[in-house]
mmCIF file of C-alpha atoms and ligand atoms in Angstrom:
data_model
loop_
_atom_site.group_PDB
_atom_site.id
_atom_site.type_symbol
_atom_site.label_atom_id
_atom_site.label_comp_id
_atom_site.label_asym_id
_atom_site.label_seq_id
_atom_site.Cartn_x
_atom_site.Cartn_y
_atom_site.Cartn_z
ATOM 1 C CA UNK V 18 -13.934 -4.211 38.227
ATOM 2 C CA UNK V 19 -13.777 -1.283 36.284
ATOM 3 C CA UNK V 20 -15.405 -1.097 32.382
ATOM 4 C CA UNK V 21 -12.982 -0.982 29.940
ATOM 5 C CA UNK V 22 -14.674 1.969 28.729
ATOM 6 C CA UNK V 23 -15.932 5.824 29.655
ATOM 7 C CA UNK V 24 -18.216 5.786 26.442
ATOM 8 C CA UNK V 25 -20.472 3.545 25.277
ATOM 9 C CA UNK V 26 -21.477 3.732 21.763
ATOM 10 C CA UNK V 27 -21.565 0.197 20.201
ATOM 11 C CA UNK V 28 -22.084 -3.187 21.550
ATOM 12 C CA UNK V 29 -18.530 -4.429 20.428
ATOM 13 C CA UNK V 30 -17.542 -2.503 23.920
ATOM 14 C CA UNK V 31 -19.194 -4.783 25.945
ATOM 15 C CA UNK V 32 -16.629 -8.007 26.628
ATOM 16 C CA UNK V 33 -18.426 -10.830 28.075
ATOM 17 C CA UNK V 34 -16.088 -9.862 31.409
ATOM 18 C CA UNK V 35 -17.969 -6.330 31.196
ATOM 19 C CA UNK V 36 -21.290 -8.277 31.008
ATOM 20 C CA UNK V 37 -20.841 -10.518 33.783
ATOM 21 C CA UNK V 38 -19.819 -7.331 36.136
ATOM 22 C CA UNK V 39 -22.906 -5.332 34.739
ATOM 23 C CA UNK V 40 -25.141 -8.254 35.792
ATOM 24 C CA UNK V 41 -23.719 -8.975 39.543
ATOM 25 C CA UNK V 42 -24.785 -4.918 39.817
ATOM 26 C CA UNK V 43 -28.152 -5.163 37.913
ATOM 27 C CA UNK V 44 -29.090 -8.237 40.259
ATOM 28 C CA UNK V 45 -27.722 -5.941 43.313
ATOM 29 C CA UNK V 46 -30.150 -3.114 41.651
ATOM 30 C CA UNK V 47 -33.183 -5.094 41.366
ATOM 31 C CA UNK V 48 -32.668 -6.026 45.548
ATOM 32 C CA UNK V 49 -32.576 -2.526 45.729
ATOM 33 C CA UNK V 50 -35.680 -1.909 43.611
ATOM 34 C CA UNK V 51 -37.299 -4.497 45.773
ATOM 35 C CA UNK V 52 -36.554 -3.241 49.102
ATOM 36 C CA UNK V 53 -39.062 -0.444 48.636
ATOM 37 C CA UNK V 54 -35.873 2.059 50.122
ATOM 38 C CA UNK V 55 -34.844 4.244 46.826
ATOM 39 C CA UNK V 56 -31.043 4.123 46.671
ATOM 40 C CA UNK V 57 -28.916 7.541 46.973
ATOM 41 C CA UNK V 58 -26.585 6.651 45.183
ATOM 42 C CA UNK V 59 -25.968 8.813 42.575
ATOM 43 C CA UNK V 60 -27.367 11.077 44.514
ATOM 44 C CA UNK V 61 -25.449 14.246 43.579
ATOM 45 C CA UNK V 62 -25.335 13.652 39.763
ATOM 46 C CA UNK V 63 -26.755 15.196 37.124
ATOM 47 C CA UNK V 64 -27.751 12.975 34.046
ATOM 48 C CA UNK V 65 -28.837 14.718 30.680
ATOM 49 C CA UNK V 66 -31.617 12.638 28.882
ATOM 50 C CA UNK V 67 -31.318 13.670 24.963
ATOM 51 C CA UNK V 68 -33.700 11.889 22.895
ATOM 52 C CA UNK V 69 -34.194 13.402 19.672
ATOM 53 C CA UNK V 70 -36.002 10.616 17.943
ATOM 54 C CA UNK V 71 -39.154 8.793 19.469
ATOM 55 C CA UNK V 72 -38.940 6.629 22.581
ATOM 56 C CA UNK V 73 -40.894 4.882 25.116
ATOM 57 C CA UNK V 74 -39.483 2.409 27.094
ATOM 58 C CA UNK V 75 -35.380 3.506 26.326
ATOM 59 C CA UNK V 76 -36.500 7.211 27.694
ATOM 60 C CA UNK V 77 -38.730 6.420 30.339
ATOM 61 C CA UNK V 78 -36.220 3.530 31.745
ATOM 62 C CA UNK V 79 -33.778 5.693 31.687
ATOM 63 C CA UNK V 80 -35.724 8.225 33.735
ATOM 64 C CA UNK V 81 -36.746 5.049 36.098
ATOM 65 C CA UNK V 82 -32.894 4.427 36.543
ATOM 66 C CA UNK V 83 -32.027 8.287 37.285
ATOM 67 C CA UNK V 84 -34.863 8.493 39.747
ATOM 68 C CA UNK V 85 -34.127 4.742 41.453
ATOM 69 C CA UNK V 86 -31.014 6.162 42.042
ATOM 70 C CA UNK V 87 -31.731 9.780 43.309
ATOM 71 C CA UNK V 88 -30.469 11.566 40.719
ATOM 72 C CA UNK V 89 -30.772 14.721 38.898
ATOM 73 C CA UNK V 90 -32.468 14.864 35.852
ATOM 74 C CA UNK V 91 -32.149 17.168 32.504
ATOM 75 C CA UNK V 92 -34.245 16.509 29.376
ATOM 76 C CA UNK V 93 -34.567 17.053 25.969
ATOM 77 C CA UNK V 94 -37.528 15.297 23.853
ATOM 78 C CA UNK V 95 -38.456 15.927 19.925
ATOM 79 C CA UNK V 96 -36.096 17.089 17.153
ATOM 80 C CA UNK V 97 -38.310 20.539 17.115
ATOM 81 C CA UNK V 98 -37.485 21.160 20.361
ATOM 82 C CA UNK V 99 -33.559 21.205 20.198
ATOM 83 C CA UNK V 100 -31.066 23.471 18.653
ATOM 84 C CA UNK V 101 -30.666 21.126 15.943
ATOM 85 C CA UNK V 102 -33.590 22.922 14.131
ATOM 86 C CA UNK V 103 -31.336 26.037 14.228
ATOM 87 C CA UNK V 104 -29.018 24.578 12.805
ATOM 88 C CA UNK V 105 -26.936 23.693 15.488
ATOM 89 C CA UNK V 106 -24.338 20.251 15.270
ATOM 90 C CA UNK V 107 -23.972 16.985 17.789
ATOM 91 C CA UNK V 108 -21.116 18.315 18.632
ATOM 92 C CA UNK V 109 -21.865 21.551 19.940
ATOM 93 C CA UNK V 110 -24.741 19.957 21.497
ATOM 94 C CA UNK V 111 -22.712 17.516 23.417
ATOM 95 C CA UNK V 112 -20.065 20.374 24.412
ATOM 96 C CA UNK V 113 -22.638 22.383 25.849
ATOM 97 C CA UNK V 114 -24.996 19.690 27.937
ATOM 98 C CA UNK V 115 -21.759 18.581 29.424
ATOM 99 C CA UNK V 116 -21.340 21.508 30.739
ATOM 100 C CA UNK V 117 -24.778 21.161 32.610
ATOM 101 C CA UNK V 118 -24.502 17.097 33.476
ATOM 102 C CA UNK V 119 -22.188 14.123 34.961
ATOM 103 C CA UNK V 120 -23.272 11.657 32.574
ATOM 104 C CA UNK V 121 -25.197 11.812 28.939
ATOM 105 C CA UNK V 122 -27.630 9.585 27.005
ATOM 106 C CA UNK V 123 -28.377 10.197 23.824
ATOM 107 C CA UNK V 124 -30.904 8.915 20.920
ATOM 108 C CA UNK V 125 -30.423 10.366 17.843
ATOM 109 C CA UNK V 126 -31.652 9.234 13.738
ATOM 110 C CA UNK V 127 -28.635 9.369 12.345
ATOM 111 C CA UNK V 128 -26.145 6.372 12.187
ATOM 112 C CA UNK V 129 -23.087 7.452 13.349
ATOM 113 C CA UNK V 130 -24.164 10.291 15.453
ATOM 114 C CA UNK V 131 -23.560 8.424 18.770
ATOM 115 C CA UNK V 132 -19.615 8.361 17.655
ATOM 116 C CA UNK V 133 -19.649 11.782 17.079
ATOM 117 C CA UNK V 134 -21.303 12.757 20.377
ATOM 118 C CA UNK V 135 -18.856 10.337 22.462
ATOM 119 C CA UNK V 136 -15.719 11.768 20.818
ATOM 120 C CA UNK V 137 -16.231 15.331 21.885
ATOM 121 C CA UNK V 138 -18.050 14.505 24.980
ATOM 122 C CA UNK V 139 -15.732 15.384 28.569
ATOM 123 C CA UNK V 140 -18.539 13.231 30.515
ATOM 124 C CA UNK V 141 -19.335 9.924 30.181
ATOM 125 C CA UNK V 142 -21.847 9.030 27.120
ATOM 126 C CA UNK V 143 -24.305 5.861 26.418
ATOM 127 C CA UNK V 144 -26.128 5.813 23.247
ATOM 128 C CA UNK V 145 -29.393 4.859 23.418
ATOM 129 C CA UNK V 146 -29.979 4.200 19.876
ATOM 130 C CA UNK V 147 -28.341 6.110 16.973
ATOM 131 C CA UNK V 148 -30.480 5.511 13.424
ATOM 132 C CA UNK V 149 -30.545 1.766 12.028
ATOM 133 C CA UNK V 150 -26.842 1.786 13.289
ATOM 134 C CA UNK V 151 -27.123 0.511 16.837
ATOM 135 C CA UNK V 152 -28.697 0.002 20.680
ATOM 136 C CA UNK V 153 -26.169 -1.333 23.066
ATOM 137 C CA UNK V 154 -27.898 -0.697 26.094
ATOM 138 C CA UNK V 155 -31.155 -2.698 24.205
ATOM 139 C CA UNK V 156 -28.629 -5.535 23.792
ATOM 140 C CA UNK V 157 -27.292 -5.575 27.666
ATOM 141 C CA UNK V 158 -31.177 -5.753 28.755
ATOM 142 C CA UNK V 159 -31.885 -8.565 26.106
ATOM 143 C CA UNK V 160 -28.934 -10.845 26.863
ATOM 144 C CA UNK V 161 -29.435 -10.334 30.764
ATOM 145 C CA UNK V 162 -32.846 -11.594 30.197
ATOM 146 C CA UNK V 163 -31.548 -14.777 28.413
ATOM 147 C CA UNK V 164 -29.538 -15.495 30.958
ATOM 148 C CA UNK V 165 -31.821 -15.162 33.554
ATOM 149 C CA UNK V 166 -34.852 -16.866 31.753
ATOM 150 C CA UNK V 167 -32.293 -19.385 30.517
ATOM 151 C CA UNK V 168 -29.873 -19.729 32.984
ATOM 152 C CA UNK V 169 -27.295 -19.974 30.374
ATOM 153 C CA UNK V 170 -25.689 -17.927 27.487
ATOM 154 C CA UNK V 171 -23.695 -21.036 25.396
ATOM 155 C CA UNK V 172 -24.880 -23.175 22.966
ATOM 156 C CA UNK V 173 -27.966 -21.808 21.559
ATOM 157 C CA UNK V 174 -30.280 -21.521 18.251
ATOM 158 C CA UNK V 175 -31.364 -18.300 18.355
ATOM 159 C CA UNK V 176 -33.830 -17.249 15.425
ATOM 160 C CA UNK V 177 -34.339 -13.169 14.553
ATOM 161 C CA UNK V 178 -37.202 -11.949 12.831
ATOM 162 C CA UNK V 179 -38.238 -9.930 10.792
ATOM 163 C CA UNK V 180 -36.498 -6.392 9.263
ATOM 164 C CA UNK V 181 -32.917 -7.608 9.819
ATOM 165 C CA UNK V 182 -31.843 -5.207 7.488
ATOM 166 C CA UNK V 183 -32.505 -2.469 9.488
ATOM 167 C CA UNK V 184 -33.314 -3.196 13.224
ATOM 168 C CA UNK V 185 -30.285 -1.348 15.622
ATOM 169 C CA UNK V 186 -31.853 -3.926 17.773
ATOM 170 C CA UNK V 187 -31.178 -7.127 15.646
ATOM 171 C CA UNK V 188 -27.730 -5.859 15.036
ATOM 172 C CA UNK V 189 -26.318 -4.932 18.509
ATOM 173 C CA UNK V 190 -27.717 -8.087 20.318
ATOM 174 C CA UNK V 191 -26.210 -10.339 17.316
ATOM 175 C CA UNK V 192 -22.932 -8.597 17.927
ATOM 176 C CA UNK V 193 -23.226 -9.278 21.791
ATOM 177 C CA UNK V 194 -24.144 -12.928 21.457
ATOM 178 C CA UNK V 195 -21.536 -13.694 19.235
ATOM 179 C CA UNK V 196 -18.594 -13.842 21.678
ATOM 180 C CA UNK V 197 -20.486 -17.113 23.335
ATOM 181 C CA UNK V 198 -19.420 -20.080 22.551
ATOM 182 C CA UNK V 199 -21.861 -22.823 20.860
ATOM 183 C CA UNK V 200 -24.137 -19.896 18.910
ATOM 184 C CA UNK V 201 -26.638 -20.775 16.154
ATOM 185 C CA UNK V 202 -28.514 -17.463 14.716
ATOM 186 C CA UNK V 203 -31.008 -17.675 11.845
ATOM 187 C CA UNK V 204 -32.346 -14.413 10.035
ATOM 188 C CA UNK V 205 -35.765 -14.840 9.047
ATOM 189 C CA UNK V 206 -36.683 -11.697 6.540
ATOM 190 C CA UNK V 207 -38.130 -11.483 3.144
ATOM 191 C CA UNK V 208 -35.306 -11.470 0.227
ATOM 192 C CA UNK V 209 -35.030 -7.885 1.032
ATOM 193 C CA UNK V 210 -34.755 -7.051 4.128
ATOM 194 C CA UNK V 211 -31.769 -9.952 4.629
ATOM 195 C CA UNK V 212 -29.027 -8.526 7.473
ATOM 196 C CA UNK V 213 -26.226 -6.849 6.534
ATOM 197 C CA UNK V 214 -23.966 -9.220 4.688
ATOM 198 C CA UNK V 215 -20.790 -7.261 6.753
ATOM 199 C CA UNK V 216 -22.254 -8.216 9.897
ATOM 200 C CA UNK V 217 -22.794 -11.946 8.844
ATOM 201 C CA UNK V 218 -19.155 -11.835 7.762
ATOM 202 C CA UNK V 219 -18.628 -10.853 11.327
ATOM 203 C CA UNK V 220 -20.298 -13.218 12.501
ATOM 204 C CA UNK V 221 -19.145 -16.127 10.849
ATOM 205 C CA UNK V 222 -15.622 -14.750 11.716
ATOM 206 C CA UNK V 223 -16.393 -15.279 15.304
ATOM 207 C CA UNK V 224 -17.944 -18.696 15.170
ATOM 208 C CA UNK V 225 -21.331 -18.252 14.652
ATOM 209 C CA UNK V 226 -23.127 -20.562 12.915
ATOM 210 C CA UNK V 227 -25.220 -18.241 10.706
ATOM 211 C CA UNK V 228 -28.522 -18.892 8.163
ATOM 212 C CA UNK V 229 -31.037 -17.307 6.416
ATOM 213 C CA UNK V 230 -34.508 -17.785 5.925
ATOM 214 C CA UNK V 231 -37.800 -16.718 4.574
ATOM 215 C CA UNK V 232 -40.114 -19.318 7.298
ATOM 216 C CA UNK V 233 -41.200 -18.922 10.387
ATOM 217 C CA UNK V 234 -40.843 -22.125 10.744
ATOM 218 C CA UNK V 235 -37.172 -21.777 10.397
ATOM 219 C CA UNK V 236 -37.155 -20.460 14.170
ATOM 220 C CA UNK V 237 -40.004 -21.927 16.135
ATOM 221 C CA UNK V 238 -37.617 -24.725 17.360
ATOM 222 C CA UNK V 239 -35.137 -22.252 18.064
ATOM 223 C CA UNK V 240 -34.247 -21.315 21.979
ATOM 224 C CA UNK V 241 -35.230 -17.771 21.296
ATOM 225 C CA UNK V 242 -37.303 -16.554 18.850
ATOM 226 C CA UNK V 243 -36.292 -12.688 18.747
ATOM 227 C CA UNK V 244 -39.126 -10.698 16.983
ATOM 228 C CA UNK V 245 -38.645 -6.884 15.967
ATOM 229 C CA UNK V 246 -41.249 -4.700 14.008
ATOM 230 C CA UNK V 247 -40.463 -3.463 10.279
ATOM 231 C CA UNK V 248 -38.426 -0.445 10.469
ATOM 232 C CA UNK V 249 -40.330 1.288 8.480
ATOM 233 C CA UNK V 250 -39.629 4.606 9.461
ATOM 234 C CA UNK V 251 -35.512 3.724 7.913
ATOM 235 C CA UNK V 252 -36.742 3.537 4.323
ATOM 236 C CA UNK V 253 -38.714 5.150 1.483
ATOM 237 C CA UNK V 254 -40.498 2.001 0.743
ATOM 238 C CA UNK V 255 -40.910 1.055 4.051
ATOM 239 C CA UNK V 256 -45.049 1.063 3.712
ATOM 240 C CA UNK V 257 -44.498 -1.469 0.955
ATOM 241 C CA UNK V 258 -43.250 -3.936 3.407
ATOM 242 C CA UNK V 259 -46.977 -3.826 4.744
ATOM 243 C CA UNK V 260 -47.738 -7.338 3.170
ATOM 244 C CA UNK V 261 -45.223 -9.115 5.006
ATOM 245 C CA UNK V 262 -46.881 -8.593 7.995
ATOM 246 C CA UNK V 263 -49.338 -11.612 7.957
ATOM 247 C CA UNK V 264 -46.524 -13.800 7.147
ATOM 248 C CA UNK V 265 -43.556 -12.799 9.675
ATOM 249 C CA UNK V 266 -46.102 -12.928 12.671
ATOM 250 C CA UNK V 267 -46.016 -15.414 15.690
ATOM 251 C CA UNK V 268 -49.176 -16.501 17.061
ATOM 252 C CA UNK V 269 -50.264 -18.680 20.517
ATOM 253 C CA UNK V 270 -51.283 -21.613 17.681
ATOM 254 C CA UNK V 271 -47.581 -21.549 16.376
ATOM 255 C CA UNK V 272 -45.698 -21.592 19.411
ATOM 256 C CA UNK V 273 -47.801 -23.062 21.702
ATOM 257 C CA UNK V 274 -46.115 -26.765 23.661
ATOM 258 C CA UNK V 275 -42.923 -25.410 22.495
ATOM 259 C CA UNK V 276 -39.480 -24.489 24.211
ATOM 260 C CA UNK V 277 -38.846 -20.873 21.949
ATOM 261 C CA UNK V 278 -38.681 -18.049 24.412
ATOM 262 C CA UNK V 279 -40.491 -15.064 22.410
ATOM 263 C CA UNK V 280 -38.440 -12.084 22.719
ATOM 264 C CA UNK V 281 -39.158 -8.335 21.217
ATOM 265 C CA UNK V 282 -37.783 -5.071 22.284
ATOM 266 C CA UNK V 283 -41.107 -3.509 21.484
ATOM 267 C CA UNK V 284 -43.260 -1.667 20.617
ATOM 268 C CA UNK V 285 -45.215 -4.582 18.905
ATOM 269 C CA UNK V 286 -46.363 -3.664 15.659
ATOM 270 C CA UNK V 287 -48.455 -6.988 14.959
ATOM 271 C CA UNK V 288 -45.359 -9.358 14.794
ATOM 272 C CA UNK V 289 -46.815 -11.126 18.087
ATOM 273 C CA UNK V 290 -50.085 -11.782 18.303
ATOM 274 C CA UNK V 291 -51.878 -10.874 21.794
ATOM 275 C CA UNK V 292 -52.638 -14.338 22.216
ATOM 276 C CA UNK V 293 -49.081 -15.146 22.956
ATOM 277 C CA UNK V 294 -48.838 -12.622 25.856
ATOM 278 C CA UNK V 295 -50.247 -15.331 28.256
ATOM 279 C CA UNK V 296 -47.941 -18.240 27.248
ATOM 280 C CA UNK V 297 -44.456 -19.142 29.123
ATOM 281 C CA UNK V 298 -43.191 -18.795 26.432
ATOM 282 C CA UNK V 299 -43.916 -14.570 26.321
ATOM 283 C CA UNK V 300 -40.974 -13.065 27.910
ATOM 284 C CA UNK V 301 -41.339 -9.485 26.271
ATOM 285 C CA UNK V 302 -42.534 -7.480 29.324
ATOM 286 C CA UNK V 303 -39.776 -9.137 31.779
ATOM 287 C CA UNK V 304 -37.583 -7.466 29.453
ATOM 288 C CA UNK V 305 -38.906 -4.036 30.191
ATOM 289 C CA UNK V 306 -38.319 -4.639 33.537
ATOM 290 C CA UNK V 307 -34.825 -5.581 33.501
ATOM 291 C CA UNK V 308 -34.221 -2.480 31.432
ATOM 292 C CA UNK V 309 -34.745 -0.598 33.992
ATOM 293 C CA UNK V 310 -32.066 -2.643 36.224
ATOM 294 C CA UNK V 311 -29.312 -2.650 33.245
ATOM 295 C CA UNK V 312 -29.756 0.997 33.053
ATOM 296 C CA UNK V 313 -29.810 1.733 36.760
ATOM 297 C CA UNK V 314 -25.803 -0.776 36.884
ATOM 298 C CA UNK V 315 -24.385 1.216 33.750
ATOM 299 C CA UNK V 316 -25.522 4.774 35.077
ATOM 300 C CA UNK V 317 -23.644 3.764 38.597
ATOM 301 C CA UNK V 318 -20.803 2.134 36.899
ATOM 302 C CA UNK V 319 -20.287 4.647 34.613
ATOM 303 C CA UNK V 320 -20.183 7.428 37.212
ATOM 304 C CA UNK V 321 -17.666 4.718 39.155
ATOM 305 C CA UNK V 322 -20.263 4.481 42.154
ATOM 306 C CA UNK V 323 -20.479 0.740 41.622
HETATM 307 C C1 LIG W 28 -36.386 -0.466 19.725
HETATM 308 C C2 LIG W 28 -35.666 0.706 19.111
HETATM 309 O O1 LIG W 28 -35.948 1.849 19.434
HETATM 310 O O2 LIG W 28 -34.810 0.426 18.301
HETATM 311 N N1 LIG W 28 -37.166 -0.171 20.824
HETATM 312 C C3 LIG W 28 -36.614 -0.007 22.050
HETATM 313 O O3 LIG W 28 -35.644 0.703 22.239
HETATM 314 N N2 LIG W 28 -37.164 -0.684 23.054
HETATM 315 C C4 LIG W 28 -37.108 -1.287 18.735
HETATM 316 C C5 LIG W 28 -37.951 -0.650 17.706
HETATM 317 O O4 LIG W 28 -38.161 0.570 17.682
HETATM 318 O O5 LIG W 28 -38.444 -1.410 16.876
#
């Protein structure tokens, strides 16, 4: 099956049809991984890593997934290192590194930018996080891990903590969820940092049953509790936020004897507490892994090689 796309900038691409084919090649990419043989499959592409904002695990996935799969590699790390400081736009950017690769990723601050990029882009184009606006290919990992930790993706609570407001991270997985059946998502923020009331209009519109709250408690009988870090870096007052960090924390104590899978795209910035880590609950580090596998099925469906 082919996607029904050549671009992918938002998570409202990805049908659950999409999903299910991404997954049969991520499972066929992790027996690959396994077999100790690295795949050639991509093995006379070109992909051009652009990450222009910082990144750990998106970036060096990504560079996991080219190598897995033999390809070529082009990167460009750190605003101050790009043509941007001279002034240049996304869009000559784009025109020009296509020019160079088969395939580009981008990560960029500014919401929006990934739209920009993909419409003037004549190679294929994933963003890998543009501003507070989105991270599809952050979604894709995190709902592949559900429904391999799970076995399921239907009828589930599914609590989100705690900067709802602005996590890329919160919004694109909420968006992906949605189009299961039997959905229950609860926001846990302070007053204000609730989600975007546009995207809970969304939501409701699809059939999710959607709540707020200010608790922890509100989600530590939830299937997933889904922790993020405070965005801080997405708004001036973002160090005043500091004081929520005791409360909008998950510890082994909390948790503990419970079903709640602990989720977290990370990096953790204290809103899991170490203790957790060795818990069944802790899935946050299987998610890593399976980034790598998401990555390594979009890159090879994308370049039509799967
Ligand atoms: C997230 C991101 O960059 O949005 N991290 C990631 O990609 N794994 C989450 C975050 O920065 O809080």
């Amino acid at each position: 099956m082919q996607l029904p796309f050549n671009h992918l900038v938002s998570a409202k691409q990805l049908t659950r049809e999409s999903m299910t084919e991404l997954f049969r090649v991520a499972d066929f990419m992790n027996d690959v991984w396994t077999s100790g043989v690295r795949s050639d499959m991509l093995g006379e592409k070109i992909i051009a890593l652009l990450f222009y904002e910082p990144s750990s695990r998106t970036m060096l996935s990504f560079q996991a997934a080219v190598q897995g799969l033999s390809a070529g590699m082009i990167l460009a790390q750190g605003e101050d290192s790009s043509s941007f400081k001279k002034g240049e736009s996304i869009e000559d950017t784009i025109k020009v590194v296509a020019r160079y690769a088969d395939l580009i990723v981008m990560r960029h601050p500014e919401a929006g930018s990934a739209e920009r990029a993909a419409a003037v882009s004549h190679v294929p184009f994933i963003n890998a996080g543009d501003g507070p606006n989105e991270h599809p290919t952050q979604a894709l990992l995190d709902v592949y891990t559900i429904q391999k930790v799970l076995g399921r993706l239907e009828n589930m609570h599914i609590a989100f903590s705690m900067d709802a407001k602005h996590s890329r991270t919160i919004r694109s997985l909420a968006m992906l969820l949605s189009q299961y059946p039997g959905m229950k998502f609860t926001f846990i923020t302070p007053e204000e940092l609730r989600v975007d009331p546009a995207l809970l209009q969304e939501l409701k519109a699809a059939g999710v049953d959607c709540a707020e709250a200010s608790e922890m408690e509100a989600g530590l009988d939830a299937d997933i509790l889904y922790m993020n870090r405070l965005q801080k870096e997405r708004f001036n007052d973002g160090a005043d936020f500091e004081r929520y960090r005791e409360k909008y924390r998950v510890t082994a104590d909390m948790i503990r004897g419970r079903k709640a899978l602990v989720m977290d795209p990370l990096p953790r910035v204290g809103e899991i507490a170490t203790d957790v880590d060795d818990l069944p609950n802790a899935v946050y580090f299987d998610q890593v892994r399976n980034g790598v596998l998401v990555r390594m099925a979009l890159l090879a469906k994308m370049l039509g090689k799967a």
